[in-house]
Structures are given as C-alpha cells and as structure tokens.
PDB file of C-alpha atoms in Angstrom:
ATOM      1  CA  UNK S  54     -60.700 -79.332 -34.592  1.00  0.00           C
ATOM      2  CA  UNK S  55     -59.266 -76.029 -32.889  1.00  0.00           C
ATOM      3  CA  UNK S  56     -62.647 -76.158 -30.917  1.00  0.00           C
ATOM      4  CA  UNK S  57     -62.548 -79.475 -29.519  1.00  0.00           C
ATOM      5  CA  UNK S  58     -58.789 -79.244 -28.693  1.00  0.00           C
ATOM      6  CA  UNK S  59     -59.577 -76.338 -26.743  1.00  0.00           C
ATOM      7  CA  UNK S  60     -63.003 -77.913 -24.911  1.00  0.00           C
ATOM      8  CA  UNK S  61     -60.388 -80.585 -23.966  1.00  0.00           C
ATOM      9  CA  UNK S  62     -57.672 -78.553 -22.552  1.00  0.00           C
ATOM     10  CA  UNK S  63     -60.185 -76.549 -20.741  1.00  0.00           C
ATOM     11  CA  UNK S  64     -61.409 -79.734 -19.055  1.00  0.00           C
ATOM     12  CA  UNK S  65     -57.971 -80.668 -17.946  1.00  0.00           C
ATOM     13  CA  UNK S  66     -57.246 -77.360 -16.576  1.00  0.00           C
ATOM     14  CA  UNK S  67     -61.349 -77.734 -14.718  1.00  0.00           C
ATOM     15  CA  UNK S  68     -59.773 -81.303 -13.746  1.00  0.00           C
ATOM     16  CA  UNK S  69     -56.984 -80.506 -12.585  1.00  0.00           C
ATOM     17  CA  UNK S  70     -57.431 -76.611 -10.882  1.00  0.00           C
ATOM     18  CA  UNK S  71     -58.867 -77.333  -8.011  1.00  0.00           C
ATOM     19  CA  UNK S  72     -55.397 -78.340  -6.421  1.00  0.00           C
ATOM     20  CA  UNK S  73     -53.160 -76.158  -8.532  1.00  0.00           C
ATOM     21  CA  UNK S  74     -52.794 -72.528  -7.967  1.00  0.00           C
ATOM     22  CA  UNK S  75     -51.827 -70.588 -11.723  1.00  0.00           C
ATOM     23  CA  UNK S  76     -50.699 -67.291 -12.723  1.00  0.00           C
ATOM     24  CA  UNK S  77     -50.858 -64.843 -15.810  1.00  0.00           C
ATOM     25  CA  UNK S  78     -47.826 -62.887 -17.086  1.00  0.00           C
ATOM     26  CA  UNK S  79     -47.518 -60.441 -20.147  1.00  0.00           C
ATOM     27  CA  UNK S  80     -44.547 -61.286 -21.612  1.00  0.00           C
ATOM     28  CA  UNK S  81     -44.690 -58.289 -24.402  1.00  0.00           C
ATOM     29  CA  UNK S  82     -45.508 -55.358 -21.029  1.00  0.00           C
ATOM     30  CA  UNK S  83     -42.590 -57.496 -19.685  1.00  0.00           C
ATOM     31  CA  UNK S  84     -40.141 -57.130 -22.628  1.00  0.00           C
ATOM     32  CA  UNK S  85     -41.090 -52.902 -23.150  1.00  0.00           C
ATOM     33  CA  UNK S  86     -40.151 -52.639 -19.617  1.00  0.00           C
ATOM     34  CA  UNK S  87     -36.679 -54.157 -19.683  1.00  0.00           C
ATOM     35  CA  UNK S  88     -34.456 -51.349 -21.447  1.00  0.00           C
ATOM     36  CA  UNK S  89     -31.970 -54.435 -22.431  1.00  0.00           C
ATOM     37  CA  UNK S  90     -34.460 -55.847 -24.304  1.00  0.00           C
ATOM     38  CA  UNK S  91     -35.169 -52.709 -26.184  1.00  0.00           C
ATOM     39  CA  UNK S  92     -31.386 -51.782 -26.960  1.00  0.00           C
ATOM     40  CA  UNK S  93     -31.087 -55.176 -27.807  1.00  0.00           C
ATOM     41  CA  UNK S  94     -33.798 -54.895 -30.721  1.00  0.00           C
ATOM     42  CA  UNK S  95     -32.364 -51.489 -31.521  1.00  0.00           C
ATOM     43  CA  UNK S  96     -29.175 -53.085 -32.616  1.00  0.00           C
ATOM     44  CA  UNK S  97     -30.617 -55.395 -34.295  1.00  0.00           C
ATOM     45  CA  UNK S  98     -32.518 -53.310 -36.630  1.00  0.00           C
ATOM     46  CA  UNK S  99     -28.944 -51.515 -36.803  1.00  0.00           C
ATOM     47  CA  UNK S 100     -26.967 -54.383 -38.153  1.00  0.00           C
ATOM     48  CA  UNK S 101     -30.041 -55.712 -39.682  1.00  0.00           C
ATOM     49  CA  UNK S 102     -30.487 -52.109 -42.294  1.00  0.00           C
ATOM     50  CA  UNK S 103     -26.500 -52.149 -43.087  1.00  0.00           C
ATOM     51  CA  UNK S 104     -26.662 -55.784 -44.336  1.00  0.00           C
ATOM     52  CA  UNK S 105     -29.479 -55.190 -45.844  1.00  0.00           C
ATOM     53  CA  UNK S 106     -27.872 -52.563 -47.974  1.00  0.00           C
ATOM     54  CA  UNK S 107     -25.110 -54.798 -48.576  1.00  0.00           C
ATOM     55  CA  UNK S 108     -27.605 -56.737 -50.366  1.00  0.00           C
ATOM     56  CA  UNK S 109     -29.506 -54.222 -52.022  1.00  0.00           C
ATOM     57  CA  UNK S 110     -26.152 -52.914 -53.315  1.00  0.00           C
ATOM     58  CA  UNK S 111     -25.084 -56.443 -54.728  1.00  0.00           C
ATOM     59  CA  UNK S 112     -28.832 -56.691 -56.545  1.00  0.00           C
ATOM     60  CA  UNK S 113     -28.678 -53.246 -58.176  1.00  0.00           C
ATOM     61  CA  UNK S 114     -24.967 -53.919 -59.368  1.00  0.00           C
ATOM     62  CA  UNK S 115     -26.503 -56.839 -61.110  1.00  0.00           C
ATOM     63  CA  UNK S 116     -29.597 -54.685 -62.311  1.00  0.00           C
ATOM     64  CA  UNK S 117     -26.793 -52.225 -63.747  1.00  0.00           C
ATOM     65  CA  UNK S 118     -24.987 -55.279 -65.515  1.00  0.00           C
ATOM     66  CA  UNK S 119     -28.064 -56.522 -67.259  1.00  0.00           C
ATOM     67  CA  UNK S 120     -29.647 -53.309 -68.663  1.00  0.00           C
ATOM     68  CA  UNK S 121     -25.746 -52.655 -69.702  1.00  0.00           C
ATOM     69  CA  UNK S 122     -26.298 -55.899 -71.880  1.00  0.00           C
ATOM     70  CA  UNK S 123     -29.479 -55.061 -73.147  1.00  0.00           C
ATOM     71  CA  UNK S 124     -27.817 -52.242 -74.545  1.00  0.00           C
ATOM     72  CA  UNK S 125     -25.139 -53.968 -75.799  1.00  0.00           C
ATOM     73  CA  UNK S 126     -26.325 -57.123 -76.773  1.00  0.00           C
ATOM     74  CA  UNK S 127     -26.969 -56.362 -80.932  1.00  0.00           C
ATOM     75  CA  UNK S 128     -23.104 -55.646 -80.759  1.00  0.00           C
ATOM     76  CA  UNK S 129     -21.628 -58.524 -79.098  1.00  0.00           C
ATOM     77  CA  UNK S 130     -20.429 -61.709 -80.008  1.00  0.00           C
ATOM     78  CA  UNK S 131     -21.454 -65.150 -78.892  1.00  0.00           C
ATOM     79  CA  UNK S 132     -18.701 -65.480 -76.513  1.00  0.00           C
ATOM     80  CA  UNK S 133     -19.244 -61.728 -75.151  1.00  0.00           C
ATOM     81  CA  UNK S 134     -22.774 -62.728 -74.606  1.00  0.00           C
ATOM     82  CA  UNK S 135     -22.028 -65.754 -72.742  1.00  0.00           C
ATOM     83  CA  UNK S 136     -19.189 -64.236 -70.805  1.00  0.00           C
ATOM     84  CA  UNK S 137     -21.609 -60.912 -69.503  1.00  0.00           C
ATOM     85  CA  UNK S 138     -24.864 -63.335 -68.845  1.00  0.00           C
ATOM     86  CA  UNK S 139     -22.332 -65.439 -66.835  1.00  0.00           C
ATOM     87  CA  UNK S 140     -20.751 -62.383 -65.337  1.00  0.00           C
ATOM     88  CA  UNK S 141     -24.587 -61.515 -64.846  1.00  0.00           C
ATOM     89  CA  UNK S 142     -25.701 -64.644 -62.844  1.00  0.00           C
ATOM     90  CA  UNK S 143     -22.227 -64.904 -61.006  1.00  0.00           C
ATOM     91  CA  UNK S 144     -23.199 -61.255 -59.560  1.00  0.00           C
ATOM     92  CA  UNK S 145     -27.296 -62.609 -59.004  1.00  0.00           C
ATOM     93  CA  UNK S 146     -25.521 -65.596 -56.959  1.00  0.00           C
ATOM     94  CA  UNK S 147     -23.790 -63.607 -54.928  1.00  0.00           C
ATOM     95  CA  UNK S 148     -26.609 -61.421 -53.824  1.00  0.00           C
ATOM     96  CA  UNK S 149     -28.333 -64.453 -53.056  1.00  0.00           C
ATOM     97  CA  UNK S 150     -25.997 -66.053 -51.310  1.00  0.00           C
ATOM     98  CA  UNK S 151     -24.947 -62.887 -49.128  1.00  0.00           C
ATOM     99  CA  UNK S 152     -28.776 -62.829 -48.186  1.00  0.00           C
ATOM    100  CA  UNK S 153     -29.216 -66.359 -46.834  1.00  0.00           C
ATOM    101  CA  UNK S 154     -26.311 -66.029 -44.921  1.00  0.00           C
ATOM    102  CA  UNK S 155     -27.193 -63.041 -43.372  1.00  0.00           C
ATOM    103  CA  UNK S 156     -31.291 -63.835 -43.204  1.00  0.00           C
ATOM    104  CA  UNK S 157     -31.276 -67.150 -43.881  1.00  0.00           C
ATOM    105  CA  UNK S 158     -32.960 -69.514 -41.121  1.00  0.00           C
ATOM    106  CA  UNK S 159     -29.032 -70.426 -39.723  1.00  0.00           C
ATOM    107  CA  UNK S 160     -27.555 -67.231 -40.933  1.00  0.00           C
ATOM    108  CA  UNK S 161     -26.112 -63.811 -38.773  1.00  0.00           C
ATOM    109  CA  UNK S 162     -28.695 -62.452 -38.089  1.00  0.00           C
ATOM    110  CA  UNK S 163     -30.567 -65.400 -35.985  1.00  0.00           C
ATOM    111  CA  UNK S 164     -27.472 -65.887 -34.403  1.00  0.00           C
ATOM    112  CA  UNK S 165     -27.311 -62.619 -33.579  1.00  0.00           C
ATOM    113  CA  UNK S 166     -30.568 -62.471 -32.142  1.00  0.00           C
ATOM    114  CA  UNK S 167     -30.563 -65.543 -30.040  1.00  0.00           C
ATOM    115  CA  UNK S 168     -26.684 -63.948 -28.169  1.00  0.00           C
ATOM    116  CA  UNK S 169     -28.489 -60.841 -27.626  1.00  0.00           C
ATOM    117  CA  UNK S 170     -31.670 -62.115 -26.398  1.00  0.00           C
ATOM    118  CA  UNK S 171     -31.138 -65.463 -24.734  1.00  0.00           C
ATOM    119  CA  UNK S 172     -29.434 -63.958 -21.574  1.00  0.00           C
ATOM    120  CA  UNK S 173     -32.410 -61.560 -21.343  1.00  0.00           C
ATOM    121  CA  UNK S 174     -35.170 -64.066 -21.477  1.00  0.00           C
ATOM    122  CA  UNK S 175     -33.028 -66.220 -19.038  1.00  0.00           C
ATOM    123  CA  UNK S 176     -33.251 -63.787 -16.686  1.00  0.00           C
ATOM    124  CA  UNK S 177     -37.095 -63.262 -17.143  1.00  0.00           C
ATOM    125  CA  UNK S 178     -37.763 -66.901 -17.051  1.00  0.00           C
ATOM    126  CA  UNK S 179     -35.525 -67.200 -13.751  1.00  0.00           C
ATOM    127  CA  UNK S 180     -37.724 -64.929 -12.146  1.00  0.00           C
ATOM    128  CA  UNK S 181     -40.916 -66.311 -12.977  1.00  0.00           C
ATOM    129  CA  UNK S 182     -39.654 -69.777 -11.634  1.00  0.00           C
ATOM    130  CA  UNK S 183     -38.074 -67.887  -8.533  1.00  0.00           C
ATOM    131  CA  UNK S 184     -42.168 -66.464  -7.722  1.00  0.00           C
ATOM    132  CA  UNK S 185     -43.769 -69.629  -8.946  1.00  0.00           C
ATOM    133  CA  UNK S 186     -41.262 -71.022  -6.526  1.00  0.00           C
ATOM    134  CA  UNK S 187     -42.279 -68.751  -3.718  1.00  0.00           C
ATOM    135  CA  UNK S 188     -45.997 -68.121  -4.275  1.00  0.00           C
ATOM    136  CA  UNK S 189     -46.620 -72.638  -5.453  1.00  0.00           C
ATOM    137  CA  UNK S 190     -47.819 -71.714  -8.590  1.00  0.00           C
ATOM    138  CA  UNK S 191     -47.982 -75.352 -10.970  1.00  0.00           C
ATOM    139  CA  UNK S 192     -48.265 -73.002 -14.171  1.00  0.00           C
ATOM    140  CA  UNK S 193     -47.720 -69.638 -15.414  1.00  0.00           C
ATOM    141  CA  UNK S 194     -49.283 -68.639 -18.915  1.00  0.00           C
ATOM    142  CA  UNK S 195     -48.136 -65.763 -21.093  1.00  0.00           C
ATOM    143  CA  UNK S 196     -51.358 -63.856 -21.965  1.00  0.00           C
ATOM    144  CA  UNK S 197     -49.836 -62.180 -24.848  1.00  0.00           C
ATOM    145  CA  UNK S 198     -49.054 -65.070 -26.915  1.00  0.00           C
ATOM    146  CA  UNK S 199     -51.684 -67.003 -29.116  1.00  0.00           C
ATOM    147  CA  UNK S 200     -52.612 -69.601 -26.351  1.00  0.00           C
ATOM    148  CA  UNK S 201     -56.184 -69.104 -26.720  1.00  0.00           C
ATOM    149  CA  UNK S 202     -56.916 -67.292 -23.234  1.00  0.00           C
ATOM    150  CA  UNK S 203     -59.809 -65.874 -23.455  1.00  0.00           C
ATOM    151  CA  UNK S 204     -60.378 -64.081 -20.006  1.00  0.00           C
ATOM    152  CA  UNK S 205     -57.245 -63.889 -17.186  1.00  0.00           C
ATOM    153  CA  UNK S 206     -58.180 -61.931 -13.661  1.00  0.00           C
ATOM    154  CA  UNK S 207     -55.938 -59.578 -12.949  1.00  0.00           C
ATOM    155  CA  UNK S 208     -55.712 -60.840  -9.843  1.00  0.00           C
ATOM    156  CA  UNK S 209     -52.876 -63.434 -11.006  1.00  0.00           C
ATOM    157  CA  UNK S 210     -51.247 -61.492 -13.153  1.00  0.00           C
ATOM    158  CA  UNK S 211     -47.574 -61.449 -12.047  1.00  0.00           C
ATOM    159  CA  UNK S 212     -45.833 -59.067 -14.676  1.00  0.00           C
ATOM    160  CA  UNK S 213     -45.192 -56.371 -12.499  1.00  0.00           C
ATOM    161  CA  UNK S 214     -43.808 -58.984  -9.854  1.00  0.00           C
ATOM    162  CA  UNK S 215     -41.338 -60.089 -12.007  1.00  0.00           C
ATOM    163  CA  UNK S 216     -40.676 -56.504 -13.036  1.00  0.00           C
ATOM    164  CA  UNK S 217     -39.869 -55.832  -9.446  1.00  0.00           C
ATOM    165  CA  UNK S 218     -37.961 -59.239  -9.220  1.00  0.00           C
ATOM    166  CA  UNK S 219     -35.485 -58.220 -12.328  1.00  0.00           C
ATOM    167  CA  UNK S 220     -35.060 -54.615 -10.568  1.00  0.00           C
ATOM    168  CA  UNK S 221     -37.112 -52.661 -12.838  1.00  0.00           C
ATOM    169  CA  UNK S 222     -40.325 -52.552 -10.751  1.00  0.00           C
ATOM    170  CA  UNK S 223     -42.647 -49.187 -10.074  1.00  0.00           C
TER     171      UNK S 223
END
C-alpha cells in the first residue's frame, strides 16, 4: 500500500514538474538555528519538570497513605477502613486529575507549547512563502519530516535562505 501510494505521488510530481519549479527546506537545521525556538523549548522543559513534580509528589503522598494502611489495616475498623481506602483513592484521583490537566491532550502544557511556538513557526512559514514568492516556487518540502524523500539536491535547498530572511543568516 505505502509503495503504490508513493509510485503514484511520484508520478504526479513527474506529471506535473516539468512546469513547476520546487524547493527543499530543513525545518529541524531551521529550528536549531533560531535561538527563540530553543529558549522556547528550554522553558518548556522548565515548567514541564516542576509540574511534573507536582505530580510525582501527589502519587507518592498516596503511596505513603496506602503502605500506612497496610500497616494498619489488622487494627482498624470497618468504617476506618473505608474512610482511609476512600481517603486513598480521593488522593489517586487527584494525581490523576492534576496530570491530564497539565499533560493531557487539551491541558497546560499544549497550550503552552502552541503560545510559545506558534509565533515562531509563523515567522518561518512567512518567510518561506515570502522566497517561494520571489524565486516561483509551486512547492516547498521539509526534508526532515517523514515525507518519504528519498534524494533532495542541494541545489534547492532553501534553509539557509530563510535563515538569512528571519535575520539569523551566516
């Protein structure tokens, strides 16, 4: 299946290059060139280790609470029992719930993420379309993601063009 949907776009890109022009860019050279980018991801790993502690800290109170039952449980009474295994899952919730809404799919930490990174790959994307513009290219293809390119020349490679383009060109 993967084959023949790649045979096919390769024969609409045979079909179809002889009037285009296209170019290459490397988004992940792009991204360790643009300090933003790489304060951005250091804060992130910041805020993401202290909530993750937050967690952790939740999840071993709860540990703490449960062995203390163990311990105790020979002495206790029903209602004790029920009251510290309720105490016990009330505690497990709350871990739980403090992690999806700091890691869940909607939670802080996406959020987070898309403020801090958003403007940055704006600006990237702005100057890709600003060359594409200039130099009439019909499509530009990031060689570093999993699109199945299997050999890009050099020779239309514009990463360091749109390095130079967002100011931090060599």
């Amino acid at each position: 299946m993967k084959k023949m949907m790649m045979t096919a776009l390769l024969a609409i890109v045979a079909i179809t290059a002889s009037a285009q022009k296209f170019a290459l860019i490397d988004m992940e050279y792009i991204l360790k060139n643009v300090p933003a980018y790489e304060r951005a991801n250091e804060q992130l790993n910041q805020v993401s280790l202290k909530w993750q502690a937050e967690v952790e800290a939740i999840n071993t109170e709860a540990q703490t609470m449960y062995k203390n039952y163990q311990n105790e449980v020979v002495f206790l009474s029903q209602e004790q029992k029920a009251a510290k295994q309720e105490a016990i899952m009330k505690k497990e919730k709350e871990a739980s719930e403090l992690k999806k809404k700091y890691f869940g799919p909607e939670g802080e930490l996406y959020k987070k993420r898309e403020a801090l990174m958003t403007p940055i790959q704006e600006e990237i994307y702005n100057a890709v379309k600003d060359i594409s513009d200039l130099r009439g290219y019909s499509l530009v293809l990031d060689r570093s993601s999993d699109a199945g390119i299997i050999f890009g020349s050099p020779k239309i490679d514009i990463s360091n063009e749109v390095l130079q383009k967002l100011g931090y060109g060599r």
